[in-house]
Amino acid sequence: MSRFINLFLPIPLVFSLSGCLEDSNAQTAENIFTPVEFSVISQGSQSDLSTEQYLVAKNEDRFNEIWLSVPSISGDVPLVDFAENNVLTVLSSIGVCSGLEVTNVEENEHTIIFNLTEVVTFDPGLCDPSPEAFENFSYAMIAYPKIFKNVSVVWGYREDF
């Protein structure tokens, strides 16, 4: 009886594994990411919101709503052609002694991914800002072509001191 089980047990396992390998190869083809052109149209600091938020504006009304909801934004109101572009506004929790960098933007069949990096620009042990500086958080507004896909944000970290 034991030999019978040993002879037939590997056969379903082989079929099972080969099916997984075929599915895995199909997934790889769907997950190829290609670069997307983008521009950072406004970047600086704001003190209204200390929680991380990602807000997409696909038209001028939504963009104005976002702009007016964060009156402490340090930059000028950018001009955006919403016939050609969407805008992702990143309100980060990155504060004093660090900065926000938009590394790149990519897309696949289903998703557009914004790769952002928190860049620590000063040795944290040497950073001694004023109490007011602790109330400021980095933001960026990123214009990208009119793409109607799910938006994902991926964060990285880099020390630059």
PDB file of N, CA and C in Angstrom, residues 116-157:
ATOM      1  N   LEU A 116       8.140  57.817  -5.025  1.00  0.00           N
ATOM      2  CA  LEU A 116       8.558  58.990  -4.266  1.00  0.00           C
ATOM      3  C   LEU A 116       9.648  58.589  -3.293  1.00  0.00           C
ATOM      4  N   THR A 117      10.495  59.532  -2.943  1.00  0.00           N
ATOM      5  CA  THR A 117      11.576  59.264  -2.013  1.00  0.00           C
ATOM      6  C   THR A 117      11.603  60.334  -0.936  1.00  0.00           C
ATOM      7  N   GLU A 118      11.687  59.883   0.311  1.00  0.00           N
ATOM      8  CA  GLU A 118      11.966  60.813   1.402  1.00  0.00           C
ATOM      9  C   GLU A 118      13.473  60.949   1.469  1.00  0.00           C
ATOM     10  N   VAL A 119      13.960  62.172   1.298  1.00  0.00           N
ATOM     11  CA  VAL A 119      15.395  62.425   1.291  1.00  0.00           C
ATOM     12  C   VAL A 119      15.754  63.195   2.560  1.00  0.00           C
ATOM     13  N   VAL A 120      16.531  62.557   3.409  1.00  0.00           N
ATOM     14  CA  VAL A 120      17.004  63.233   4.618  1.00  0.00           C
ATOM     15  C   VAL A 120      18.223  64.041   4.209  1.00  0.00           C
ATOM     16  N   THR A 121      18.120  65.359   4.312  1.00  0.00           N
ATOM     17  CA  THR A 121      19.172  66.236   3.804  1.00  0.00           C
ATOM     18  C   THR A 121      20.169  66.678   4.861  1.00  0.00           C
ATOM     19  N   PHE A 122      19.813  66.535   6.113  1.00  0.00           N
ATOM     20  CA  PHE A 122      20.722  66.910   7.195  1.00  0.00           C
ATOM     21  C   PHE A 122      20.853  65.744   8.151  1.00  0.00           C
ATOM     22  N   ASP A 123      22.028  65.602   8.732  1.00  0.00           N
ATOM     23  CA  ASP A 123      22.201  64.581   9.756  1.00  0.00           C
ATOM     24  C   ASP A 123      21.206  64.879  10.867  1.00  0.00           C
ATOM     25  N   PRO A 124      20.291  63.940  11.165  1.00  0.00           N
ATOM     26  CA  PRO A 124      19.254  64.208  12.177  1.00  0.00           C
ATOM     27  C   PRO A 124      19.833  64.652  13.526  1.00  0.00           C
ATOM     28  N   GLY A 125      21.023  64.203  13.846  1.00  0.00           N
ATOM     29  CA  GLY A 125      21.650  64.623  15.099  1.00  0.00           C
ATOM     30  C   GLY A 125      22.055  66.081  15.084  1.00  0.00           C
ATOM     31  N   LEU A 126      22.253  66.638  13.907  1.00  0.00           N
ATOM     32  CA  LEU A 126      22.661  68.041  13.777  1.00  0.00           C
ATOM     33  C   LEU A 126      21.504  68.967  13.422  1.00  0.00           C
ATOM     34  N   CYS A 127      20.365  68.399  13.165  1.00  0.00           N
ATOM     35  CA  CYS A 127      19.208  69.194  12.765  1.00  0.00           C
ATOM     36  C   CYS A 127      18.510  69.758  14.003  1.00  0.00           C
ATOM     37  N   ASP A 128      18.489  71.064  14.118  1.00  0.00           N
ATOM     38  CA  ASP A 128      17.855  71.713  15.256  1.00  0.00           C
ATOM     39  C   ASP A 128      17.023  72.894  14.757  1.00  0.00           C
ATOM     40  N   PRO A 129      15.892  72.605  14.152  1.00  0.00           N
ATOM     41  CA  PRO A 129      15.080  73.683  13.582  1.00  0.00           C
ATOM     42  C   PRO A 129      14.273  74.416  14.648  1.00  0.00           C
ATOM     43  N   SER A 130      13.697  75.487  14.235  1.00  0.00           N
ATOM     44  CA  SER A 130      12.830  76.250  15.127  1.00  0.00           C
ATOM     45  C   SER A 130      11.542  75.469  15.382  1.00  0.00           C
ATOM     46  N   PRO A 131      10.832  75.779  16.465  1.00  0.00           N
ATOM     47  CA  PRO A 131       9.558  75.085  16.732  1.00  0.00           C
ATOM     48  C   PRO A 131       8.552  75.238  15.593  1.00  0.00           C
ATOM     49  N   GLU A 132       8.593  76.375  14.887  1.00  0.00           N
ATOM     50  CA  GLU A 132       7.678  76.581  13.768  1.00  0.00           C
ATOM     51  C   GLU A 132       7.944  75.603  12.623  1.00  0.00           C
ATOM     52  N   ALA A 133       9.215  75.221  12.458  1.00  0.00           N
ATOM     53  CA  ALA A 133       9.570  74.322  11.361  1.00  0.00           C
ATOM     54  C   ALA A 133       8.912  72.957  11.523  1.00  0.00           C
ATOM     55  N   PHE A 134       8.644  72.549  12.750  1.00  0.00           N
ATOM     56  CA  PHE A 134       8.007  71.253  12.983  1.00  0.00           C
ATOM     57  C   PHE A 134       6.552  71.229  12.518  1.00  0.00           C
ATOM     58  N   GLU A 135       5.997  72.381  12.220  1.00  0.00           N
ATOM     59  CA  GLU A 135       4.613  72.462  11.744  1.00  0.00           C
ATOM     60  C   GLU A 135       4.510  72.430  10.232  1.00  0.00           C
ATOM     61  N   ASN A 136       5.642  72.374   9.519  1.00  0.00           N
ATOM     62  CA  ASN A 136       5.637  72.376   8.057  1.00  0.00           C
ATOM     63  C   ASN A 136       5.896  70.977   7.517  1.00  0.00           C
ATOM     64  N   PHE A 137       5.151  70.623   6.476  1.00  0.00           N
ATOM     65  CA  PHE A 137       5.268  69.308   5.856  1.00  0.00           C
ATOM     66  C   PHE A 137       5.416  69.479   4.349  1.00  0.00           C
ATOM     67  N   SER A 138       6.176  68.588   3.731  1.00  0.00           N
ATOM     68  CA  SER A 138       6.434  68.671   2.294  1.00  0.00           C
ATOM     69  C   SER A 138       5.208  68.280   1.480  1.00  0.00           C
ATOM     70  N   TYR A 139       5.073  68.929   0.340  1.00  0.00           N
ATOM     71  CA  TYR A 139       4.028  68.550  -0.616  1.00  0.00           C
ATOM     72  C   TYR A 139       4.621  68.611  -2.021  1.00  0.00           C
ATOM     73  N   ALA A 140       3.981  67.949  -2.960  1.00  0.00           N
ATOM     74  CA  ALA A 140       4.337  68.044  -4.377  1.00  0.00           C
ATOM     75  C   ALA A 140       3.072  67.861  -5.203  1.00  0.00           C
ATOM     76  N   MET A 141       3.002  68.594  -6.302  1.00  0.00           N
ATOM     77  CA  MET A 141       1.926  68.425  -7.280  1.00  0.00           C
ATOM     78  C   MET A 141       2.582  67.946  -8.563  1.00  0.00           C
ATOM     79  N   ILE A 142       2.108  66.798  -9.053  1.00  0.00           N
ATOM     80  CA  ILE A 142       2.738  66.136 -10.187  1.00  0.00           C
ATOM     81  C   ILE A 142       1.734  66.059 -11.335  1.00  0.00           C
ATOM     82  N   ALA A 143       2.071  66.689 -12.463  1.00  0.00           N
ATOM     83  CA  ALA A 143       1.227  66.605 -13.664  1.00  0.00           C
ATOM     84  C   ALA A 143       1.699  65.415 -14.485  1.00  0.00           C
ATOM     85  N   TYR A 144       0.731  64.654 -14.990  1.00  0.00           N
ATOM     86  CA  TYR A 144       1.039  63.494 -15.831  1.00  0.00           C
ATOM     87  C   TYR A 144      -0.056  63.372 -16.884  1.00  0.00           C
ATOM     88  N   PRO A 145       0.239  62.679 -17.989  1.00  0.00           N
ATOM     89  CA  PRO A 145      -0.763  62.590 -19.069  1.00  0.00           C
ATOM     90  C   PRO A 145      -2.085  62.022 -18.588  1.00  0.00           C
ATOM     91  N   LYS A 146      -3.144  62.376 -19.265  1.00  0.00           N
ATOM     92  CA  LYS A 146      -4.498  61.932 -18.948  1.00  0.00           C
ATOM     93  C   LYS A 146      -4.535  60.402 -19.014  1.00  0.00           C
ATOM     94  N   ILE A 147      -4.352  59.764 -17.878  1.00  0.00           N
ATOM     95  CA  ILE A 147      -4.376  58.305 -17.778  1.00  0.00           C
ATOM     96  C   ILE A 147      -5.426  57.954 -16.737  1.00  0.00           C
ATOM     97  N   PHE A 148      -6.386  57.138 -17.111  1.00  0.00           N
ATOM     98  CA  PHE A 148      -7.451  56.759 -16.186  1.00  0.00           C
ATOM     99  C   PHE A 148      -7.215  55.344 -15.697  1.00  0.00           C
ATOM    100  N   LYS A 149      -6.313  55.225 -14.734  1.00  0.00           N
ATOM    101  CA  LYS A 149      -5.960  53.942 -14.136  1.00  0.00           C
ATOM    102  C   LYS A 149      -5.883  54.128 -12.629  1.00  0.00           C
ATOM    103  N   ASN A 150      -5.822  53.013 -11.926  1.00  0.00           N
ATOM    104  CA  ASN A 150      -5.604  53.079 -10.484  1.00  0.00           C
ATOM    105  C   ASN A 150      -4.269  53.751 -10.216  1.00  0.00           C
ATOM    106  N   VAL A 151      -4.216  54.561  -9.174  1.00  0.00           N
ATOM    107  CA  VAL A 151      -2.991  55.264  -8.795  1.00  0.00           C
ATOM    108  C   VAL A 151      -2.422  54.608  -7.546  1.00  0.00           C
ATOM    109  N   SER A 152      -1.120  54.305  -7.594  1.00  0.00           N
ATOM    110  CA  SER A 152      -0.408  53.769  -6.435  1.00  0.00           C
ATOM    111  C   SER A 152       0.803  54.647  -6.166  1.00  0.00           C
ATOM    112  N   VAL A 153       1.171  54.741  -4.906  1.00  0.00           N
ATOM    113  CA  VAL A 153       2.345  55.503  -4.511  1.00  0.00           C
ATOM    114  C   VAL A 153       3.276  54.557  -3.767  1.00  0.00           C
ATOM    115  N   VAL A 154       4.532  54.536  -4.194  1.00  0.00           N
ATOM    116  CA  VAL A 154       5.549  53.695  -3.567  1.00  0.00           C
ATOM    117  C   VAL A 154       6.624  54.625  -3.002  1.00  0.00           C
ATOM    118  N   TRP A 155       6.941  54.433  -1.735  1.00  0.00           N
ATOM    119  CA  TRP A 155       7.912  55.294  -1.057  1.00  0.00           C
ATOM    120  C   TRP A 155       9.264  54.629  -0.929  1.00  0.00           C
ATOM    121  N   GLY A 156      10.296  55.437  -1.089  1.00  0.00           N
ATOM    122  CA  GLY A 156      11.662  55.019  -0.813  1.00  0.00           C
ATOM    123  C   GLY A 156      12.259  55.972   0.205  1.00  0.00           C
ATOM    124  N   TYR A 157      13.474  55.688   0.610  1.00  0.00           N
ATOM    125  CA  TYR A 157      14.156  56.495   1.630  1.00  0.00           C
ATOM    126  C   TYR A 157      15.608  56.620   1.230  1.00  0.00           C
TER     127      TYR A 157
END
